[in-house]
mmCIF file of C-alpha atoms and ligand atoms in Angstrom:
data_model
loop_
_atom_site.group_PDB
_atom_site.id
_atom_site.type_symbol
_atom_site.label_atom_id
_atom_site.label_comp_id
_atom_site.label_asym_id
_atom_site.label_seq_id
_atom_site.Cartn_x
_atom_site.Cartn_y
_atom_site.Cartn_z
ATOM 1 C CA UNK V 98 -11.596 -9.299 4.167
ATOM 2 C CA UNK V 99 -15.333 -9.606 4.618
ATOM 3 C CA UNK V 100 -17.325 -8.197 1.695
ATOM 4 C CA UNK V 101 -20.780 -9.786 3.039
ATOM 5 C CA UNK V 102 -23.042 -6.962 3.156
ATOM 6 C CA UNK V 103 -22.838 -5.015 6.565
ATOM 7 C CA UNK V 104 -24.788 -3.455 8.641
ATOM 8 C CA UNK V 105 -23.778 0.257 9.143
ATOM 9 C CA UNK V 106 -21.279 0.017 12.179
ATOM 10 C CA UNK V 107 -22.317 2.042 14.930
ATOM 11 C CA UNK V 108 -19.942 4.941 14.988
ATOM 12 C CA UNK V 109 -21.333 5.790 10.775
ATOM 13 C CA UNK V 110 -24.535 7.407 11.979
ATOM 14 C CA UNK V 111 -21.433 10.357 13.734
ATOM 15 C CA UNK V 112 -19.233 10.273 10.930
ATOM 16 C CA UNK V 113 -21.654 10.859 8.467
ATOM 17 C CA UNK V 114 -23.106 13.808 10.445
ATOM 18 C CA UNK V 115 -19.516 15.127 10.968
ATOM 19 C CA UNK V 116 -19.333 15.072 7.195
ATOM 20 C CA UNK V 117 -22.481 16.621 6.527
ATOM 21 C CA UNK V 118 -22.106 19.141 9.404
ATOM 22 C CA UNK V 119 -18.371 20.097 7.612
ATOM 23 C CA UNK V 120 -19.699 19.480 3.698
ATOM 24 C CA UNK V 121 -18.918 23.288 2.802
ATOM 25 C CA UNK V 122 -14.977 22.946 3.663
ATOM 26 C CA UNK V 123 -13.537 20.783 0.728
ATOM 27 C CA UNK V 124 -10.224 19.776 3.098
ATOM 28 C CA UNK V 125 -13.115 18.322 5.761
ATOM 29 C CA UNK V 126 -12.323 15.446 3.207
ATOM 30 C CA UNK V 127 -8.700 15.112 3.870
ATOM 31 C CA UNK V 128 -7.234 13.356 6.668
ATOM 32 C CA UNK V 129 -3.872 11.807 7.301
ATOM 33 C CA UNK V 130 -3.154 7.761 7.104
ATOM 34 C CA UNK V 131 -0.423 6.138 9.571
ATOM 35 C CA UNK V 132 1.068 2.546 8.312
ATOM 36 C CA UNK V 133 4.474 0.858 9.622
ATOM 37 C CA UNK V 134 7.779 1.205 7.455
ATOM 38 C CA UNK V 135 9.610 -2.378 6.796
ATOM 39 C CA UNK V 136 11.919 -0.932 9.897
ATOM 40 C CA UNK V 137 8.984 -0.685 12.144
ATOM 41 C CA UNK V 138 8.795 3.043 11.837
ATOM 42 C CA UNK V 139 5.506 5.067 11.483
ATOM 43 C CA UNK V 140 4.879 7.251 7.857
ATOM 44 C CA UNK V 141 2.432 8.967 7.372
ATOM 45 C CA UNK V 142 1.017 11.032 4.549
ATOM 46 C CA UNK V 143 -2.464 13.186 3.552
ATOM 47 C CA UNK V 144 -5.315 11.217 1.742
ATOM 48 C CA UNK V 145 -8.908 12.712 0.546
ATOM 49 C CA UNK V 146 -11.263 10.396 1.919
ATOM 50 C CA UNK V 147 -13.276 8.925 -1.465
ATOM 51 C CA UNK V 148 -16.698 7.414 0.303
ATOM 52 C CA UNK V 149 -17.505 3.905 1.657
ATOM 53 C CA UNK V 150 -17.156 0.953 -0.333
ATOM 54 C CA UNK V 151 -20.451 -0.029 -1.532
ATOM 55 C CA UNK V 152 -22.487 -2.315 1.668
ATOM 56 C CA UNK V 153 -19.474 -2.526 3.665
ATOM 57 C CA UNK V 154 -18.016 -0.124 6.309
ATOM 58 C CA UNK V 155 -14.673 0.154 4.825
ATOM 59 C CA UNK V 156 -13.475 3.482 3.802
ATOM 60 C CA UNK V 157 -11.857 3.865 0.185
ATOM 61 C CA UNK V 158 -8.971 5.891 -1.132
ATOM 62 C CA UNK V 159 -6.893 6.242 -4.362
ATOM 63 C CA UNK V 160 -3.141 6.250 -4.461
ATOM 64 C CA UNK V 161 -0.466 5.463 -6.914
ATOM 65 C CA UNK V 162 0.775 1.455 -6.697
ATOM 66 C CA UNK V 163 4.428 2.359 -7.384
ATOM 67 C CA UNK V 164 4.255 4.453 -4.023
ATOM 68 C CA UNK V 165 6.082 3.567 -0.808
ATOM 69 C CA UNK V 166 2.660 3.420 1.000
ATOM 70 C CA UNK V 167 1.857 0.886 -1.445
ATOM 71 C CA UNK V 168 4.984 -1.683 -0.453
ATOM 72 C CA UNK V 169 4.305 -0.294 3.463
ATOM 73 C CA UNK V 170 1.014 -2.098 3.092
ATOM 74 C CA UNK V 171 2.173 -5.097 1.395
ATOM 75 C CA UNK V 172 4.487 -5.648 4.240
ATOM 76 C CA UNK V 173 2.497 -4.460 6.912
ATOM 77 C CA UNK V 174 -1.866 -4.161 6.188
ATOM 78 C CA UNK V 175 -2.122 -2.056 10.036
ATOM 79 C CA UNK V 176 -2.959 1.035 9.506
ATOM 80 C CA UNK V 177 -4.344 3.972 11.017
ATOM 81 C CA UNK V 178 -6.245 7.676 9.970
ATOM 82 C CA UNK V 179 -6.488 10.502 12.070
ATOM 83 C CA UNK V 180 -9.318 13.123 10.984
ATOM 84 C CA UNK V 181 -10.004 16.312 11.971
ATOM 85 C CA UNK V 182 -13.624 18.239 11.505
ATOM 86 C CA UNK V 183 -12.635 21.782 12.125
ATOM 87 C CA UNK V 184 -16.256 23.035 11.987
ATOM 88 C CA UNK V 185 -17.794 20.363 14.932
ATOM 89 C CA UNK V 186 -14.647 20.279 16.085
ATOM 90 C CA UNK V 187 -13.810 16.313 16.578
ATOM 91 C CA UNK V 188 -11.116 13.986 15.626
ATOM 92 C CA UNK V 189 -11.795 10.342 14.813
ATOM 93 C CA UNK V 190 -9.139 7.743 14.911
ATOM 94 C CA UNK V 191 -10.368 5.005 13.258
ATOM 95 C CA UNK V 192 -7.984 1.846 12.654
ATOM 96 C CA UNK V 193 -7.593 -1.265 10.774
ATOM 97 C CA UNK V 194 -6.632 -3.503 8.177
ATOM 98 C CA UNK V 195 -5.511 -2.371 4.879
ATOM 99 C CA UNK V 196 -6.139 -3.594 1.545
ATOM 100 C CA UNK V 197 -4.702 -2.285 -2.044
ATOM 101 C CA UNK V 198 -6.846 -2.937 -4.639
ATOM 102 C CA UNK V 199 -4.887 -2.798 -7.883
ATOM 103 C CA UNK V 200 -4.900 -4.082 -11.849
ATOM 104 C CA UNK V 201 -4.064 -7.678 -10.391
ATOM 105 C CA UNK V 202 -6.622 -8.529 -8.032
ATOM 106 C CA UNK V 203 -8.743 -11.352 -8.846
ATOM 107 C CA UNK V 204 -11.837 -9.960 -6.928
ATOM 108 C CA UNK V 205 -14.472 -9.302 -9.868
ATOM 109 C CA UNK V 206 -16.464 -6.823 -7.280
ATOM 110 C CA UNK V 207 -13.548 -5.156 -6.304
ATOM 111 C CA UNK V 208 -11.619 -4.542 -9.395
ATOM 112 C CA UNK V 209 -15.477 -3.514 -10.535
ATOM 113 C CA UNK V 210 -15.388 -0.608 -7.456
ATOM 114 C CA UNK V 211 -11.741 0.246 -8.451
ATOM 115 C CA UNK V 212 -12.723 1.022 -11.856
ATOM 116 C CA UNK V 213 -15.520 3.244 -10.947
ATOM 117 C CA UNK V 214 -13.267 4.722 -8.215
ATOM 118 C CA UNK V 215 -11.385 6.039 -11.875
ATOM 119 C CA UNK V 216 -14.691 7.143 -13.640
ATOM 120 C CA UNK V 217 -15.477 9.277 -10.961
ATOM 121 C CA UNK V 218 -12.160 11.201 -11.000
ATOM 122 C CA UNK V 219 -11.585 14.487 -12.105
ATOM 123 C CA UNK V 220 -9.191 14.504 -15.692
ATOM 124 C CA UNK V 221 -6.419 16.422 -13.042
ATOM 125 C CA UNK V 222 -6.591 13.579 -10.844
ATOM 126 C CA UNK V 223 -6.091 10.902 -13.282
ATOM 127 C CA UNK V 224 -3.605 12.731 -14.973
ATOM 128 C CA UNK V 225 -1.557 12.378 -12.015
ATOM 129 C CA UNK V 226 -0.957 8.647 -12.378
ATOM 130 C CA UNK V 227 0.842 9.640 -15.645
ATOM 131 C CA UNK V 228 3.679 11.142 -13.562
ATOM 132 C CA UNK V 229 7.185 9.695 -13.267
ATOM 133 C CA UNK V 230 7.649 6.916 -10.163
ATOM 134 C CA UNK V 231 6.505 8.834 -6.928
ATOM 135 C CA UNK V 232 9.697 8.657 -4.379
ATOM 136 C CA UNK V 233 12.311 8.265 -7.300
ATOM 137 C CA UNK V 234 15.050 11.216 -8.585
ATOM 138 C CA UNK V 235 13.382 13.905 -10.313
ATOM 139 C CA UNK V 236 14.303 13.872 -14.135
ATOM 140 C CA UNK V 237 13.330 16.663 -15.978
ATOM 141 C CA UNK V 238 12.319 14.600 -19.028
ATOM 142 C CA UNK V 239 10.336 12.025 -17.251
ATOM 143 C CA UNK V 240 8.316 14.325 -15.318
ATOM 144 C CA UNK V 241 6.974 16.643 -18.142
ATOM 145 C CA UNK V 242 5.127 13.440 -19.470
ATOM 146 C CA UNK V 243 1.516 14.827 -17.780
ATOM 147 C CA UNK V 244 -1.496 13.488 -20.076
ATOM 148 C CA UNK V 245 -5.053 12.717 -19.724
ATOM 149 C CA UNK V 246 -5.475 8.969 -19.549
ATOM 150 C CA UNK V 247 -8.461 7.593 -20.780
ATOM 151 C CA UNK V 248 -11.786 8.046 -18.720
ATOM 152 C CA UNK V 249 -12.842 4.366 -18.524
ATOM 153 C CA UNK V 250 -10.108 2.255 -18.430
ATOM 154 C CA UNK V 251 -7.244 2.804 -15.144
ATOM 155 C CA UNK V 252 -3.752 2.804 -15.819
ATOM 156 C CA UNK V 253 -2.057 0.040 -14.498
ATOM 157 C CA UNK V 254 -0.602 1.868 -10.857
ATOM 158 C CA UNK V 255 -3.841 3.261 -10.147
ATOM 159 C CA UNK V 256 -4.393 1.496 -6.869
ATOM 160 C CA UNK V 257 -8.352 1.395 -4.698
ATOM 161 C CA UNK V 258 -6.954 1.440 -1.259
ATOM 162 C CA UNK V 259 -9.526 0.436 1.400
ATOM 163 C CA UNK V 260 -9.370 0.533 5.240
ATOM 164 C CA UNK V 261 -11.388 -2.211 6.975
ATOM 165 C CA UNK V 262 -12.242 -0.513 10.251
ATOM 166 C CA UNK V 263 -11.597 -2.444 13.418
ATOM 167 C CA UNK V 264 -11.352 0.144 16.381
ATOM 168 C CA UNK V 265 -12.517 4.072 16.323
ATOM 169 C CA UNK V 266 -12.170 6.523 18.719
ATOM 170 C CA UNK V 267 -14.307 9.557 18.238
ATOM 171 C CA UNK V 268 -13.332 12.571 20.170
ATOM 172 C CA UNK V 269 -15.766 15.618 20.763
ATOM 173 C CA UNK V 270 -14.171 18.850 21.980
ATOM 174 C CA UNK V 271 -17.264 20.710 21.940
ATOM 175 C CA UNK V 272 -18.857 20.417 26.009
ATOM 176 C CA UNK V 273 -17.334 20.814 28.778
ATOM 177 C CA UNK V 274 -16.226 18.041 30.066
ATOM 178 C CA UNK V 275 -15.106 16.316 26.183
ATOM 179 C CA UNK V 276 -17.213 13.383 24.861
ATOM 180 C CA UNK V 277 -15.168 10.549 23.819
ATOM 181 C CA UNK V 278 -16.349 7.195 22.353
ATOM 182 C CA UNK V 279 -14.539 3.436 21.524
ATOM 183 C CA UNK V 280 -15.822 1.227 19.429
ATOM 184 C CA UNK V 281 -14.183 -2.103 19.305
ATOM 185 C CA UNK V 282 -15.098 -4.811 16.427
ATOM 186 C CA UNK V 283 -15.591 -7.619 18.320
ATOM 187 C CA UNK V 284 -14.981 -10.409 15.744
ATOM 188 C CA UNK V 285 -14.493 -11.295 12.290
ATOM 189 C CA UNK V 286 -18.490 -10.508 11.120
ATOM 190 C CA UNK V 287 -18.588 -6.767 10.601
ATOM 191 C CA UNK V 288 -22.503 -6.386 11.792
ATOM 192 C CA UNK V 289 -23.754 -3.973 14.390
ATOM 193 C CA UNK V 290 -24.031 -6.516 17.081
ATOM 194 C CA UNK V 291 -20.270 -7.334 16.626
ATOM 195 C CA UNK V 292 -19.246 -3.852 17.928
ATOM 196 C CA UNK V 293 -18.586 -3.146 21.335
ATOM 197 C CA UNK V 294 -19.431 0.837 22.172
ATOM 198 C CA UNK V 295 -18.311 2.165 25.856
ATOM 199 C CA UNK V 296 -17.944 5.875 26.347
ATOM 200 C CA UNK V 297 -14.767 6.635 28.063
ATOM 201 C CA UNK V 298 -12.646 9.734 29.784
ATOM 202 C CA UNK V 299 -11.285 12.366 27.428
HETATM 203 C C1 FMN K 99 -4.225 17.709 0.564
HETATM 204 C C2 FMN K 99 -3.504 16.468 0.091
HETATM 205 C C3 FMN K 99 -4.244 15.429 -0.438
HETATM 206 C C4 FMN K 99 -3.586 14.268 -0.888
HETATM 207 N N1 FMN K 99 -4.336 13.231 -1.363
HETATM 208 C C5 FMN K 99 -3.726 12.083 -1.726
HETATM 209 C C6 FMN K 99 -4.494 10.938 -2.112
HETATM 210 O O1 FMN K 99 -5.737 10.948 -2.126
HETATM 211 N N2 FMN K 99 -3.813 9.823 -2.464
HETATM 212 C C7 FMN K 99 -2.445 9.741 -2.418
HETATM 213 O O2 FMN K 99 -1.904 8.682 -2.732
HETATM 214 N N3 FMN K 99 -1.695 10.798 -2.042
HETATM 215 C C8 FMN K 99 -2.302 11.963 -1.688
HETATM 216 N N4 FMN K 99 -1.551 13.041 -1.285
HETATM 217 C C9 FMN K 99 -0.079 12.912 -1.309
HETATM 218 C C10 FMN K 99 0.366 12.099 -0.071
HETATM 219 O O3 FMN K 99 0.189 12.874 1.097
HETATM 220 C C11 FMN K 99 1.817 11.601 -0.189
HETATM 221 O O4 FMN K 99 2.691 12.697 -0.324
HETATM 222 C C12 FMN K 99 2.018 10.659 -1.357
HETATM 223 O O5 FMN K 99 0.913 9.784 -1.505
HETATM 224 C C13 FMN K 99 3.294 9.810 -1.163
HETATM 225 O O6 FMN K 99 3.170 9.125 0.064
HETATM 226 P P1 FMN K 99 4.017 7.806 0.420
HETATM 227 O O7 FMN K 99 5.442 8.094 0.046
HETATM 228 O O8 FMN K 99 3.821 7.609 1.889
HETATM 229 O O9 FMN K 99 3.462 6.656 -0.384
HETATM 230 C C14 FMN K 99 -2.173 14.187 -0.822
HETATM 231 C C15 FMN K 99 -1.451 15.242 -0.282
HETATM 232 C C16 FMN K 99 -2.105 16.363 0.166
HETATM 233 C C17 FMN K 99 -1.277 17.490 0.768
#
């Protein structure tokens, strides 16, 4: 994974206006994540979107390490999100490489990014990586274990997932006929010269 400062990718500039454009609807922020089971088979699950990671173009998330996502990625790093702005009414399908950051990465900048990915987490959300094992039997007395963990320092299976963008497809239903975009990353340098841009047919 490149972590060389990039330039914004082409496609941010609509994102980021898509964001702004659906800022007052909190689930704007939610979108759904597609990776490849150890049989080959698709799963895929809700995440809130959590911002870029610092100079780069990859998108970050937070999820629990002990999750099945989590062993998904380790077998497979494709992945895929699927996002939905009901206001401007446009999807993006932006796909890629995966990467879980969690306690024993050796990246100083990234374990730096997942420990202010914690800080700036509500006390709910952090309490959630007190539960039992996600996926496992539900047993009474495990799961009533719910406690604020502290503020600064992430538990162990608290897990900085990041999605290195390598394709996007950005979908506008709004006009008649439908605008729809590719962008294609065109090599290993994420810069904006490296992506390829071509509108195509709806
Ligand atoms: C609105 C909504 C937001 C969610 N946000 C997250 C999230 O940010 N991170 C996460 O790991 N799971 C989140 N979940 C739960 C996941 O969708 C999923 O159930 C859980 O992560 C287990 O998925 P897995 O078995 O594929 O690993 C969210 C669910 C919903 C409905």
């Amino acid at each position: 994974m490149s972590l060389a400062p990039s330039f914004l990718a082409p496609w941010r500039s609509s994102l980021a206006h898509a964001l702004h454009r659906n800022r007052a609807l909190a689930y704007a922020r939610y979108l759904q994540l597609a990776t490849i089971n150890k049989n080959g088979a698709p799963a895929n699950r809700t995440l809130v979107f959590r911002g870029f990671l610092a100079g780069t173009n990859h998108l970050t998330f937070v999820t629990d390490t002990r999750s099945e996502k989590a062993e998904q990625i380790n077998h497979n790093s494709q992945g895929e999100v699927c996002w939905y702005f009901p206001k401007t009414r446009e999807q993006f399908r932006i796909a890629g490489r995966l990467y879980l950051i969690d306690h024993q990465h050796r990246n100083t900048d990234l374990q730096a990014s997942r420990c202010a990915t914690w800080q700036a987490l509500s006390d709910a959300a952090r309490a959630q990586f007190t539960w039992a094992p996600p996926g496992q039997p539900k047993d009474a007395e495990l799961t009533v274990n719910g406690f604020f963990p502290d503020p600064i320092e992430p538990l162990p299976n608290f897990g900085l997932l990041l999605l290195e963008p390598l394709s996007v497809d950005h979908l506008e239903l709004r006009g008649d006929p439908q605008n729809r975009c590719r962008y294609l990353r065109q090599n290993d340098q994420d810069s904006d010269l490296t992506w390829l841009t071509q509108m195509i047919n709806p």
